[in-house]
Short mmCIF file of C-alpha atoms in Angstrom, two decimals:
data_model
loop_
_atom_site.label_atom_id
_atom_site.label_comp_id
_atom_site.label_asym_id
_atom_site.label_seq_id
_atom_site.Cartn_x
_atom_site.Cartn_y
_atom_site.Cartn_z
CA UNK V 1 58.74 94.87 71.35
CA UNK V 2 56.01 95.57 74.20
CA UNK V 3 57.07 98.56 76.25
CA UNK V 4 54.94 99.18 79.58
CA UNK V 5 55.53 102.62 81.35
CA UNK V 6 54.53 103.20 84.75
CA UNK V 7 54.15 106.13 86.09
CA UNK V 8 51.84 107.94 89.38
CA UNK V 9 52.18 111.13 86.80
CA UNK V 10 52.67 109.15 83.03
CA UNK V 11 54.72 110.91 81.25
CA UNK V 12 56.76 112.56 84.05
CA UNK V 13 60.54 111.53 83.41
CA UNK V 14 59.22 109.12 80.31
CA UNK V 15 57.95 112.04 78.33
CA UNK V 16 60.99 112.40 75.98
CA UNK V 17 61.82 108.10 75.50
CA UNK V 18 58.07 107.23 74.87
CA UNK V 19 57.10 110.67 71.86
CA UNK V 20 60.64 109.14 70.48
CA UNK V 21 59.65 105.14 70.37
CA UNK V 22 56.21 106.14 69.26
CA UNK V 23 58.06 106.95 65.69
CA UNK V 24 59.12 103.36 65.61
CA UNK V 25 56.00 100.38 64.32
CA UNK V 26 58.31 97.71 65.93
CA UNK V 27 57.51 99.12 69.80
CA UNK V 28 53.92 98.98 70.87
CA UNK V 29 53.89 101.35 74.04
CA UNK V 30 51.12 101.79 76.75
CA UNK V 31 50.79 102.91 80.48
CA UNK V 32 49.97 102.49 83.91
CA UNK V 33 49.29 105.43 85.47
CA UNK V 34 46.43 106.96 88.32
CA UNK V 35 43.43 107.28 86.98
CA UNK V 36 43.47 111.09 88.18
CA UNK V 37 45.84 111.90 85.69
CA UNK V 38 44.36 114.40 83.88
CA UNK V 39 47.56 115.11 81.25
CA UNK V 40 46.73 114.12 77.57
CA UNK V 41 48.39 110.66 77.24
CA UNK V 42 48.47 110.01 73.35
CA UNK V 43 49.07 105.48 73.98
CA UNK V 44 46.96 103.20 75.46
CA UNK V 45 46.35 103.52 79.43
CA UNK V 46 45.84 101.17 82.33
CA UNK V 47 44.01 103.40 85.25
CA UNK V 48 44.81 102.70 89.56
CA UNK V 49 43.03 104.50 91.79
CA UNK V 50 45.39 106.34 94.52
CA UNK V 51 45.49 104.92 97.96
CA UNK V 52 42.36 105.57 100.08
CA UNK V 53 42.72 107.35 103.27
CA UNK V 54 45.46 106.00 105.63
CA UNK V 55 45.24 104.18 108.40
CA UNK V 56 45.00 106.62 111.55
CA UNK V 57 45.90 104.14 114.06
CA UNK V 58 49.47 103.17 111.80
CA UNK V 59 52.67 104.40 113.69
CA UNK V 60 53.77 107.68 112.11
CA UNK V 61 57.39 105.87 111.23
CA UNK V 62 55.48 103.73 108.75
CA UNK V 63 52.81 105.66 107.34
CA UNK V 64 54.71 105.78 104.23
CA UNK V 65 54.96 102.22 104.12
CA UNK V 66 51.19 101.56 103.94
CA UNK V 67 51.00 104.48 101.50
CA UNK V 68 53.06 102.23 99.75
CA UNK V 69 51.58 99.12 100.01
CA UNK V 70 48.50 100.46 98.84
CA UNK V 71 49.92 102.00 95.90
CA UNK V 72 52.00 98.64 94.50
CA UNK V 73 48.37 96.37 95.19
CA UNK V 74 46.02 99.31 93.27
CA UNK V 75 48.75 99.34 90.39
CA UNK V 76 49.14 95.72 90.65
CA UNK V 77 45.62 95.35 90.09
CA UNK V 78 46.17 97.44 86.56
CA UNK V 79 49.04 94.86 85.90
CA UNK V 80 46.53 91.70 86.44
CA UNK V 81 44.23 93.35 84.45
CA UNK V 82 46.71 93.88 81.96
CA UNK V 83 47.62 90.23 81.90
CA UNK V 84 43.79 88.70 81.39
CA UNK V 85 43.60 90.69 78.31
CA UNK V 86 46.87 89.48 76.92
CA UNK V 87 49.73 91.75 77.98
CA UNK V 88 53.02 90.32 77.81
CA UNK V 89 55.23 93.71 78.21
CA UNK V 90 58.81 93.07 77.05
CA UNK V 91 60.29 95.58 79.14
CA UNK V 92 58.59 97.48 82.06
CA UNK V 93 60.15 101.07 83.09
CA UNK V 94 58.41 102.47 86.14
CA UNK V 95 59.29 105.22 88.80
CA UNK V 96 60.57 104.03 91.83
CA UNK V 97 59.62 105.29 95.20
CA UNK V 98 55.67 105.48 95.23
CA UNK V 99 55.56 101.84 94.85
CA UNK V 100 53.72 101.22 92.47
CA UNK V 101 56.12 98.79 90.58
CA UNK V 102 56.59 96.41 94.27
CA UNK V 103 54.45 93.68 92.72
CA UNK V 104 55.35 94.23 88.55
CA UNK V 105 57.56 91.09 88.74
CA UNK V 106 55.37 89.16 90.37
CA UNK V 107 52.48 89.96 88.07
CA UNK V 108 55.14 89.63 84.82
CA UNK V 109 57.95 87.69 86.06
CA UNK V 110 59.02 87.59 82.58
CA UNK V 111 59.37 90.77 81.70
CA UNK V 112 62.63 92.81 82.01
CA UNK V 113 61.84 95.66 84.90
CA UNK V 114 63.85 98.85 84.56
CA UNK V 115 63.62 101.76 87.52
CA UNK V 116 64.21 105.25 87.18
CA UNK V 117 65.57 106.11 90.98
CA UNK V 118 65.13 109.92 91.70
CA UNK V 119 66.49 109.90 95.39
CA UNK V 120 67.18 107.68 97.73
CA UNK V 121 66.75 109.21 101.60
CA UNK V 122 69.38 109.43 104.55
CA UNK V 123 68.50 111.23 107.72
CA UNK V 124 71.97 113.33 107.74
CA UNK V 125 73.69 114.98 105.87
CA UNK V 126 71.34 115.26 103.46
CA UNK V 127 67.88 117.10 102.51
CA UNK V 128 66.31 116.09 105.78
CA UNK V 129 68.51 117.54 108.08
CA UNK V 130 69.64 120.90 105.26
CA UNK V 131 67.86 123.22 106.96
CA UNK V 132 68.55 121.97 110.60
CA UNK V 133 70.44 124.44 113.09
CA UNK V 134 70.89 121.08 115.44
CA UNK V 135 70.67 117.32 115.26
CA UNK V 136 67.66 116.35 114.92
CA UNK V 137 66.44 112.90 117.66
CA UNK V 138 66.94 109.88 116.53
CA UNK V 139 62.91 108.86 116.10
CA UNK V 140 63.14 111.64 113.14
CA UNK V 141 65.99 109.02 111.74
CA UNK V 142 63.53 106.18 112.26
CA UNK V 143 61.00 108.02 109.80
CA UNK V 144 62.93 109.00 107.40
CA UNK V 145 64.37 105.28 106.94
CA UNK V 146 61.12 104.16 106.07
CA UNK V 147 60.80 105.99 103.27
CA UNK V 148 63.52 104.10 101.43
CA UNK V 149 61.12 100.91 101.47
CA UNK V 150 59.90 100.82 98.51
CA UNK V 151 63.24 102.00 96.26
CA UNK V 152 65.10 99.12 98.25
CA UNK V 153 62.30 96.70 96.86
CA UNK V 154 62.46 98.00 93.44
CA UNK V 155 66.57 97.44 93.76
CA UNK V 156 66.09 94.22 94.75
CA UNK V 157 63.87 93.14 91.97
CA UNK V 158 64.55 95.31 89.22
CA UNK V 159 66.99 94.01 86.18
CA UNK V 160 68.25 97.74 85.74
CA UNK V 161 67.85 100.96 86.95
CA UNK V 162 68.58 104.53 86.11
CA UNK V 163 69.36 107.46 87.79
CA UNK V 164 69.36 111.00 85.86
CA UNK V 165 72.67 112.26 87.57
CA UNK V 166 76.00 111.68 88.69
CA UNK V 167 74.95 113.55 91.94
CA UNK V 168 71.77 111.73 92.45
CA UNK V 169 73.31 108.07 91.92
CA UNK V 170 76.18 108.50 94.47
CA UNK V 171 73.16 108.44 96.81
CA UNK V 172 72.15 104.97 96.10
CA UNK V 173 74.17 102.52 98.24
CA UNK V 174 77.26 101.09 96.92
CA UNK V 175 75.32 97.19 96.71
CA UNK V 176 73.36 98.54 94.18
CA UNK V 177 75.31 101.20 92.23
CA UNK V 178 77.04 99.01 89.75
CA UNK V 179 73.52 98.28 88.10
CA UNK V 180 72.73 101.66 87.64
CA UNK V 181 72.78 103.74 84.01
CA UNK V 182 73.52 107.58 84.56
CA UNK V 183 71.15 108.67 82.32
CA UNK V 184 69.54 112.14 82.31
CA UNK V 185 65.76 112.26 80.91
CA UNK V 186 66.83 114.44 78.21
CA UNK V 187 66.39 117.93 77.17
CA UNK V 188 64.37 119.25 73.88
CA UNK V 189 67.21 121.60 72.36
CA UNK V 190 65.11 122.37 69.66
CA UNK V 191 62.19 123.91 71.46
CA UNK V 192 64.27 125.07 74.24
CA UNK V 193 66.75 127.46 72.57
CA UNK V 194 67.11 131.01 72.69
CA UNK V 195 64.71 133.66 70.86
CA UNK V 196 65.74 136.79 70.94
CA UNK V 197 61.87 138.12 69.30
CA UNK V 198 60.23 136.02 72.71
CA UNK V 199 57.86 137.79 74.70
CA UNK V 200 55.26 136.51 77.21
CA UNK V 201 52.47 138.58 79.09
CA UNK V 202 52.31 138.57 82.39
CA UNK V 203 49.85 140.33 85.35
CA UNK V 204 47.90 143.42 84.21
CA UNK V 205 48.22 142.56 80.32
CA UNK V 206 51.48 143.92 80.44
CA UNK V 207 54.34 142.40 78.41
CA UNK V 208 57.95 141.44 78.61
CA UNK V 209 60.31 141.08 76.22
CA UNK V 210 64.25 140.03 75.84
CA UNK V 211 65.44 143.57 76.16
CA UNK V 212 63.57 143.91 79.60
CA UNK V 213 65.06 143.28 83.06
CA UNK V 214 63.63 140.30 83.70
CA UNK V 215 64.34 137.83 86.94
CA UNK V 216 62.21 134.13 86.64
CA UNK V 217 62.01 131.62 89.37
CA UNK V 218 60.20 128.60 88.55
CA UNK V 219 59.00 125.77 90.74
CA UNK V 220 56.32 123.24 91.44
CA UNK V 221 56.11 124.72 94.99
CA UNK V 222 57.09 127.57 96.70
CA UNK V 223 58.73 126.16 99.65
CA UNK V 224 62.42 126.38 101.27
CA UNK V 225 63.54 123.43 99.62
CA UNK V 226 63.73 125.14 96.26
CA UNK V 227 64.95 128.53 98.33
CA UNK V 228 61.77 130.45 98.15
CA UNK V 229 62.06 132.24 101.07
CA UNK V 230 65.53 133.86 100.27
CA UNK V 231 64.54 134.67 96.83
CA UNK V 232 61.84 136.49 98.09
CA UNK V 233 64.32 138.75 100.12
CA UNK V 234 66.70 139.22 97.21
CA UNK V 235 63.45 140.14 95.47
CA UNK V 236 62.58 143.13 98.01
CA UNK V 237 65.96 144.36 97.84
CA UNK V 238 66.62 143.99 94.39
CA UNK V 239 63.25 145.79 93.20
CA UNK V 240 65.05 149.14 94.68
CA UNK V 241 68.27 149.01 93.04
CA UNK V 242 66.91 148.31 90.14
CA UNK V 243 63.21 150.77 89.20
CA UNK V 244 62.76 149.06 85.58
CA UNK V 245 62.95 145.11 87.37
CA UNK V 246 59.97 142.65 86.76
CA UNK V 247 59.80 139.47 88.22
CA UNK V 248 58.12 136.41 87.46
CA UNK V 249 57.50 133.47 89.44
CA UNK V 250 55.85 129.97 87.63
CA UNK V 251 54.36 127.41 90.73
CA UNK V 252 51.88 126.69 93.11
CA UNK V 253 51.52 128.48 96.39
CA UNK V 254 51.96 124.76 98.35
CA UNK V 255 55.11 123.22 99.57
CA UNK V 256 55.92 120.50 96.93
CA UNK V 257 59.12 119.05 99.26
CA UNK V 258 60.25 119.34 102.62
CA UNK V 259 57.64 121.25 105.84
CA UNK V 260 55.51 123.11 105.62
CA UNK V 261 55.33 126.73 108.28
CA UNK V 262 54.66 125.51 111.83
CA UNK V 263 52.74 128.51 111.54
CA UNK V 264 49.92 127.28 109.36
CA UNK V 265 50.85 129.89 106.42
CA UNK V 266 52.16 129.35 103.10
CA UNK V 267 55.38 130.70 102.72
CA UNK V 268 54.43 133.13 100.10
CA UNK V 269 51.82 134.55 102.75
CA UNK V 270 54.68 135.17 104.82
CA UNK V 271 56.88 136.41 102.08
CA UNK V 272 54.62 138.89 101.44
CA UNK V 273 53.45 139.88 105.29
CA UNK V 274 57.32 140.09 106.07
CA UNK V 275 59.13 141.81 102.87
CA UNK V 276 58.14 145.42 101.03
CA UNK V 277 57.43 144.94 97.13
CA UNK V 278 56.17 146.87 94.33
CA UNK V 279 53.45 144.16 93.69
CA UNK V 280 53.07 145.84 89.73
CA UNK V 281 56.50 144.53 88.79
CA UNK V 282 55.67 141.39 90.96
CA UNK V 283 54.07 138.57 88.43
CA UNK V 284 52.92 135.29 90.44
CA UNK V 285 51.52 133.12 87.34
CA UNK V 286 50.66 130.11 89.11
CA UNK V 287 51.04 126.70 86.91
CA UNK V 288 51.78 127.48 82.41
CA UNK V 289 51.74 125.78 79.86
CA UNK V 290 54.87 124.53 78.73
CA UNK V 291 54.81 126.79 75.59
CA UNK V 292 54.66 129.73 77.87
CA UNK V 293 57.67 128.38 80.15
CA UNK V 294 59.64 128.20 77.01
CA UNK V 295 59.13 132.04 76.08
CA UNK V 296 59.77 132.60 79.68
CA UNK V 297 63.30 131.46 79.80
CA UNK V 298 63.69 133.31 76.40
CA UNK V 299 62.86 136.30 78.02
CA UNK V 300 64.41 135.68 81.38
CA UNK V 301 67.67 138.10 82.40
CA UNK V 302 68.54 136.51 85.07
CA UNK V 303 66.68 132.39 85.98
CA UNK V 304 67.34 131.70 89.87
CA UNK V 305 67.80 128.61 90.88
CA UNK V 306 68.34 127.44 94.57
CA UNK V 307 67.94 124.03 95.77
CA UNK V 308 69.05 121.93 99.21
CA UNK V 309 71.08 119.03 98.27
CA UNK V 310 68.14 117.01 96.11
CA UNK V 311 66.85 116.34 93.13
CA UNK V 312 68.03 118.42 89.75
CA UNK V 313 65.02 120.42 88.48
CA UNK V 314 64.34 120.20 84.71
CA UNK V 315 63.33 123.89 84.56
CA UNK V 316 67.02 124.06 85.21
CA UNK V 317 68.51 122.33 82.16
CA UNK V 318 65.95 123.65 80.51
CA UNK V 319 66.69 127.12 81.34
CA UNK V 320 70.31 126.50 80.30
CA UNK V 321 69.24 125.09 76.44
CA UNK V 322 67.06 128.06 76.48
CA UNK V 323 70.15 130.15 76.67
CA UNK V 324 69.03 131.89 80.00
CA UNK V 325 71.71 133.13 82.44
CA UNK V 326 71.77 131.06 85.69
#
């Protein structure tokens, strides 16, 4: 069986499926993935470029719509390419919501297409309006609409789809849910799972252990979607109750989801203009490995996670196997 993953990111959500099926002769796996994807991808890749600069004269509302576009003719490109050399993928998984699958069935009608939905975007009640004291007008509604383009193609043409949680699928409208697998992307319980002997080494050299007080907040951002900016005051408040408290923080200083500070600063530049720490029991370690994640959450007291209403975080689950209080 032929089994084409694609992916803006390959492996992303596929990392767990494609190590397993690469045990098997019988499935012959590749990818399609940007060819600025620097991660070590151990099958056979198809490259697209990412989108070139948008269109400046494009209405805001459908920005994301050309981004789009562009994406599903650059992959689609891969796919033809693909197909001249004698591709004929059985079944094609691919991440819905870049659009980079939009044109997979036309380019492989034949082939089974199955799409891994992550979220699906309303205008209320919701992420977008989470952090909003009042309504916001209706042009914001207009925008955020939009965004849904793509996933509504992929539902449309797609011959299954998955959705990692229970949560996250009761956001795809009702036409579509009955063709959707709950299926999470899986957790490694033997790598994640507690170690009482962990220890990781963080700012300064120094190094932290299981029987240290230890608070971890991981994220590919630091932003307010993932509560950043109230973790940071818990932080400054929490460092004098408690004299022998480290903290460590895994992400990049950039906002990953949701706005950025009207401002122009990043929000740990204001976190650390507006709060009082004791920067030596601070530890901001930027992007790890995921061997020193692992020892991280085996070391962790205390993992905080805070979220708006979106998608689940696999630092989370992965905290949990790792035995880490939440």
């Amino acid at each position: 069986m032929n089994i084409l993953f694609m992916h803006n990111n390959f492996p992303g959500q596929y990392r767990r499926i494609a190590k397993y099926l690469l045990q098997f002769p019988k499935y012959r796996i590749a990818t399609v993935t940007r060819s600025d994807n620097e991660q070590q991808i151990a099958i056979p890749r198809a490259n697209f470029d990412a989108p070139s600069e948008l269109n400046k004269d494009v209405h805001p509302d459908v920005r994301s719509l050309e981004q789009m576009y562009k994406f599903g003719r650059a992959a689609a490109g891969a796919l033809l390419d693909l197909r001249k050399k004698g591709a004929r993928p059985d079944i094609i998984l691919s991440h819905s919501g870049w659009g980079a699958s939009l044109f997979a069935k036309d380019v492989f009608p034949e082939a089974k297409l199955l799409n891994y939905f992550e979220w699906y975007y309303y205008p209320q009640y919701s992420d977008a309006d989470f952090f909003d004291a009042h309504p916001r007008s209706v042009e914001f509604a207009y925008k955020i609409r939009m965004k849904n383009t793509a996933i509504l193609h992929d539902l449309t043409a797609m011959d299954w789809g998955q959705c990692p949680t229970q949560f996250q699928a009761s956001h795809i409208p009702d036409l579509f849910r009955p063709s959707i697998s709950v299926l999470h992307d899986g957790v490694d319980t033997e790598k994640y799972k507690p170690n009482p002997k962990a220890q990781i080494k963080v700012t300064d050299g120094k190094v932290l252990t299981a029987g240290d007080e230890v608070i971890t907040y991981v994220a590919r951002g630091m932003e307010e979607y993932r509560g950043f900016p109230e973790f940071m005051e818990a932080v400054s408040k929490l460092q004098k109750l408690r004299p022998n408290l480290h903290v460590v923080l895994l992400g990049k200083d950039r906002v990953a989801y949701g706005s950025t500070r009207s401002d122009g600063k990043s929000f740990k530049e204001w976190a650390l203009e507006t709060f009082d720490f004791d920067m030596s029991r601070l530890h901001f370690m930027g992007l790890q490995p995921f061997d020193y994640f692992e020892k991280l959450m085996q070391v962790s007291s205390a993992h905080i996670y805070l979220t708006a209403p979106f998608v689940l975080s696999w630092s989370l689950m992965e905290a949990m196997s790792s035995g880490a209080l939440i």
